[in-house]
Short mmCIF file of C-alpha atoms in Angstrom, two decimals:
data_model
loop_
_atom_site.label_atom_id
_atom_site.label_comp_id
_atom_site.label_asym_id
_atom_site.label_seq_id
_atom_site.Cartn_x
_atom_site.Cartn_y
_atom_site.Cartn_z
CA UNK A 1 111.69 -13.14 96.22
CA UNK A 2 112.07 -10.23 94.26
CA UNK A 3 115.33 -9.63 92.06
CA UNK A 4 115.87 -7.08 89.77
CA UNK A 5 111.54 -6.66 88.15
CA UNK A 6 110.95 -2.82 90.21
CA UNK A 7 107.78 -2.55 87.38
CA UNK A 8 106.64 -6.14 88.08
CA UNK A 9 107.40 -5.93 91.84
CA UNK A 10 105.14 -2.40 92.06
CA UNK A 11 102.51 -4.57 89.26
CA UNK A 12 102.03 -7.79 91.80
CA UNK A 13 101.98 -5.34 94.56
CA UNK A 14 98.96 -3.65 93.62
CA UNK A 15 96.99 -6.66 92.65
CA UNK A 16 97.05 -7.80 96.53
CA UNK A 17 94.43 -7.66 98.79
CA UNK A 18 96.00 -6.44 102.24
CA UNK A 19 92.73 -7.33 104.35
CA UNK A 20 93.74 -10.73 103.20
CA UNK A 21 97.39 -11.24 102.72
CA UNK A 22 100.54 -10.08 105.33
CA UNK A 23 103.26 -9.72 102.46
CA UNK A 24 106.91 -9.87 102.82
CA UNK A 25 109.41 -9.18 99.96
CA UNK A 26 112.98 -11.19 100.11
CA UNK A 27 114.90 -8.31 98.04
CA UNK A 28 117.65 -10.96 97.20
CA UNK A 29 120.86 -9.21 96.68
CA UNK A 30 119.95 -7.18 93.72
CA UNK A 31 120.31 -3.80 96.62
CA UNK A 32 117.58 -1.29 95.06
CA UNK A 33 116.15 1.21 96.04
CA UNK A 34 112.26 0.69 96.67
CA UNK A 35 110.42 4.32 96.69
CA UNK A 36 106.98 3.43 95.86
CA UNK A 37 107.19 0.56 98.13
CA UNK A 38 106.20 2.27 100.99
CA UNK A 39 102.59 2.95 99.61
CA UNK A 40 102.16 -0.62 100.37
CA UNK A 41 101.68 -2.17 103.76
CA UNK A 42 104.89 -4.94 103.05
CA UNK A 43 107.50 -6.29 105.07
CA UNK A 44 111.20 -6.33 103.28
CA UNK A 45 113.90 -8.51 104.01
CA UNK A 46 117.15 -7.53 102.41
CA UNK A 47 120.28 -9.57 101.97
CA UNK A 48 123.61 -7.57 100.03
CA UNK A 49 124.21 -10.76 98.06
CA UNK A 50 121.93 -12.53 95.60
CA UNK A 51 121.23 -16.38 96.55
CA UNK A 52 118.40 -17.18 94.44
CA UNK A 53 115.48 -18.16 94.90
CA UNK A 54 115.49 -21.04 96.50
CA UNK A 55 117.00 -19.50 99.48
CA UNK A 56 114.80 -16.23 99.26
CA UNK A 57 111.99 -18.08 99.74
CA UNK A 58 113.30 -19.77 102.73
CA UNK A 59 114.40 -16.85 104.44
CA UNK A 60 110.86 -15.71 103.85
CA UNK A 61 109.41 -18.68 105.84
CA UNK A 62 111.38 -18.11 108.49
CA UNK A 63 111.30 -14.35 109.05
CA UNK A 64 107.19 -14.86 108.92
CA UNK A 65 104.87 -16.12 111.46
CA UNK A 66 101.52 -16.12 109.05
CA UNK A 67 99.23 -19.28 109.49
CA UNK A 68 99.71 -19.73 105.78
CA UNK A 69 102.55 -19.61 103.19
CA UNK A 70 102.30 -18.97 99.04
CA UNK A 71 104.26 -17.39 97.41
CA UNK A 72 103.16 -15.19 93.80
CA UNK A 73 106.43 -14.07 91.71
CA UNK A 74 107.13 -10.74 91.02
CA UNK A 75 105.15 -9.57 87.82
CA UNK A 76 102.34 -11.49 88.37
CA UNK A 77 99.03 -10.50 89.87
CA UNK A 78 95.58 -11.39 91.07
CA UNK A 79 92.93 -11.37 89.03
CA UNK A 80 91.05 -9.59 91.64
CA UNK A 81 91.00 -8.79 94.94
CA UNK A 82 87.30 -10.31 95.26
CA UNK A 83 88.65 -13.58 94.49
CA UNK A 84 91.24 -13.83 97.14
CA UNK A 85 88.54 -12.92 99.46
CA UNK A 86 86.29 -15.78 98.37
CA UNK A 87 89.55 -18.53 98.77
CA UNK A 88 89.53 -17.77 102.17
CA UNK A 89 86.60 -19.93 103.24
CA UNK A 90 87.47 -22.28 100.91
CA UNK A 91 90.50 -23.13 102.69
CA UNK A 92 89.14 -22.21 106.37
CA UNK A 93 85.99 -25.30 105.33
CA UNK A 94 88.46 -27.44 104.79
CA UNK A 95 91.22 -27.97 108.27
CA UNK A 96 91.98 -31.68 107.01
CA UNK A 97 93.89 -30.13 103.87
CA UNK A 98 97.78 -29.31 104.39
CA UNK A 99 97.65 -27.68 100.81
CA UNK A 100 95.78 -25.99 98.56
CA UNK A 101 97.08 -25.57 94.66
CA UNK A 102 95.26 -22.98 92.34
CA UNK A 103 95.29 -22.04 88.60
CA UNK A 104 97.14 -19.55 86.92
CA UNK A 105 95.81 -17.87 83.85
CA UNK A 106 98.55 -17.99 81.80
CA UNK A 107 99.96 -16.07 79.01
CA UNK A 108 103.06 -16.02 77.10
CA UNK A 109 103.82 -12.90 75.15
CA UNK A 110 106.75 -13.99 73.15
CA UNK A 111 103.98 -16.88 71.66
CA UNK A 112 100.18 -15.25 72.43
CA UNK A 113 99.24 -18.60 74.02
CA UNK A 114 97.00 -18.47 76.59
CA UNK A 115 95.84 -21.16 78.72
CA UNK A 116 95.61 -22.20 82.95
CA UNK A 117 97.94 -24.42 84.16
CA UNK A 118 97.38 -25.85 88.21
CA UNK A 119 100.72 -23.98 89.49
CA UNK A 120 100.05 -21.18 92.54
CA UNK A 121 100.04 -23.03 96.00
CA UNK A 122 98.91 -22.40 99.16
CA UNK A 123 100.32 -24.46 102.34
CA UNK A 124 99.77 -24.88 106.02
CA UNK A 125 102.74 -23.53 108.05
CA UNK A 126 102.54 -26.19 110.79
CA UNK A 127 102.35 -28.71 108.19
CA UNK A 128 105.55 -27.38 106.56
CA UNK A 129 107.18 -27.50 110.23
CA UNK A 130 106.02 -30.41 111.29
CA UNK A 131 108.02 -32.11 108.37
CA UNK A 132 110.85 -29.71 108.33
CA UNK A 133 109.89 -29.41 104.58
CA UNK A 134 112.52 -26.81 103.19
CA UNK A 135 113.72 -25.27 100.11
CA UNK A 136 116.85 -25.89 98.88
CA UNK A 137 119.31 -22.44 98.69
CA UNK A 138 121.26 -24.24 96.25
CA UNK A 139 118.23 -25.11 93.56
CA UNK A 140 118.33 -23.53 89.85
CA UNK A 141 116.24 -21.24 88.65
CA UNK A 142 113.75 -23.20 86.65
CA UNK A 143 113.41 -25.38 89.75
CA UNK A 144 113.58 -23.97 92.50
CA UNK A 145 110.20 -25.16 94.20
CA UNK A 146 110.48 -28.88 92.26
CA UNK A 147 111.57 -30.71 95.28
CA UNK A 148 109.60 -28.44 98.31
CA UNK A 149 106.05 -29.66 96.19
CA UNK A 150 107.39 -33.10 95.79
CA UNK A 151 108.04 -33.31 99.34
CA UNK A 152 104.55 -31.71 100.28
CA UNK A 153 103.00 -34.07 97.62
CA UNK A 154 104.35 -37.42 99.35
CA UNK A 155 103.04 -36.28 102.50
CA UNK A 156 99.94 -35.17 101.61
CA UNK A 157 97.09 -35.01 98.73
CA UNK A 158 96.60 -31.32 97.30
CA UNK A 159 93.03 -29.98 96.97
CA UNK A 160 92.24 -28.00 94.03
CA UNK A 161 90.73 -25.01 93.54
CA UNK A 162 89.17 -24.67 89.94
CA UNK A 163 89.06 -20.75 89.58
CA UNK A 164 91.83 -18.93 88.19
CA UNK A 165 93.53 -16.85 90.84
CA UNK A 166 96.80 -15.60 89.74
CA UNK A 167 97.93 -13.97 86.05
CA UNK A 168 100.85 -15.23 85.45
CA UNK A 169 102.33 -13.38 82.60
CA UNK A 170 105.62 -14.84 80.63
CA UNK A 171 108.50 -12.65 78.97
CA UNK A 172 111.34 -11.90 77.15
CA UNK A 173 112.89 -10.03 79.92
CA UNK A 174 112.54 -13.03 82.32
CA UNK A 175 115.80 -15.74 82.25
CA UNK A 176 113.40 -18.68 83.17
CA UNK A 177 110.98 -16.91 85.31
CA UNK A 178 114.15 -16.03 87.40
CA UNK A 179 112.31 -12.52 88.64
CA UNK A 180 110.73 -14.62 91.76
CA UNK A 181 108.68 -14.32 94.37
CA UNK A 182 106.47 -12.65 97.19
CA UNK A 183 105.78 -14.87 100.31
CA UNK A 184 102.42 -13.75 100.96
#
């Protein structure tokens, strides 16, 4: 979902390996305009009114057809485009496993803490249709993907990958992280 982070949008963007990942972009109501965008091979789903992102990211599973779903919020990035190559086997070894949860490096500007935190998921698509897992368009902002992973996590077991993937960056201009997400 992106809402209203152009510079973080255009940041995550860049970061992504296209051999690797289709990306769409829910652009959730905030009705830019996205010039540099087109530099990038993306698909953009625009809706005049902002719903959140519970919603977004729904709308984003249904407008795709990709094999699998995850979904990066605007601002962060890969930490390199070698490593999303080498997740790929990881997750093609292993065809018993409905999802697949990463770390983040994090880092908070407002305190310098750094640290990586298991947060970045990748699912199965028939797994999330075969259980009619959804988000909910009416979830908050700070928890918007709380009850889609708790429904994924009573269904199935998560496998973990160890190495960081994503940069995920925290800051003041962010109300909660609100700025979210790319379905890749």
């Amino acid at each position: 979902r992106y809402y209203k982070n152009y510079k973080g949008l255009l940041q995550t963007l860049e970061s992504i390996n296209y051999n690797i990942f289709k990306v769409t972009v829910v652009e959730d109501g905030c009705n830019e305009i996205f010039p540099d965008c087109i530099n990038y091979p993306i698909t953009l789903i625009h809706y005049d009114e902002n719903h959140g992102p519970g919603y977004a990211r729904q709308r984003g599973i249904e407008h795709t057809t990709n094999k699998y779903l995850a979904f990066i919020d605007t601002g962060d990035i890969f930490i390199s485009k070698e490593i999303q190559e080498e997740i790929i086997p990881v997750i093609k070894e292993n065809h018993s496993v409905d999802v697949f949860c990463w770390l983040y490096y994090y880092k908070d500007e407002l305190t310098k803490h750094t640290d990586n935190r298991m947060h970045g998921k990748i699912y199965k698509r028939k797994f999330i249709k075969k259980h009619n897992i959804t988000f909910c368009p009416e979830s908050s902002y700070m928890d918007e993907d709380v009850g889609f992973n708790r429904a994924c996590r009573l269904l199935t077991e998560f496998m973990y990958i160890d190495t960081p993937i994503i940069k995920w960056i925290s800051n003041n201009n962010s109300l909660t992280q609100k700025d979210n997400s790319v379905v890749l």
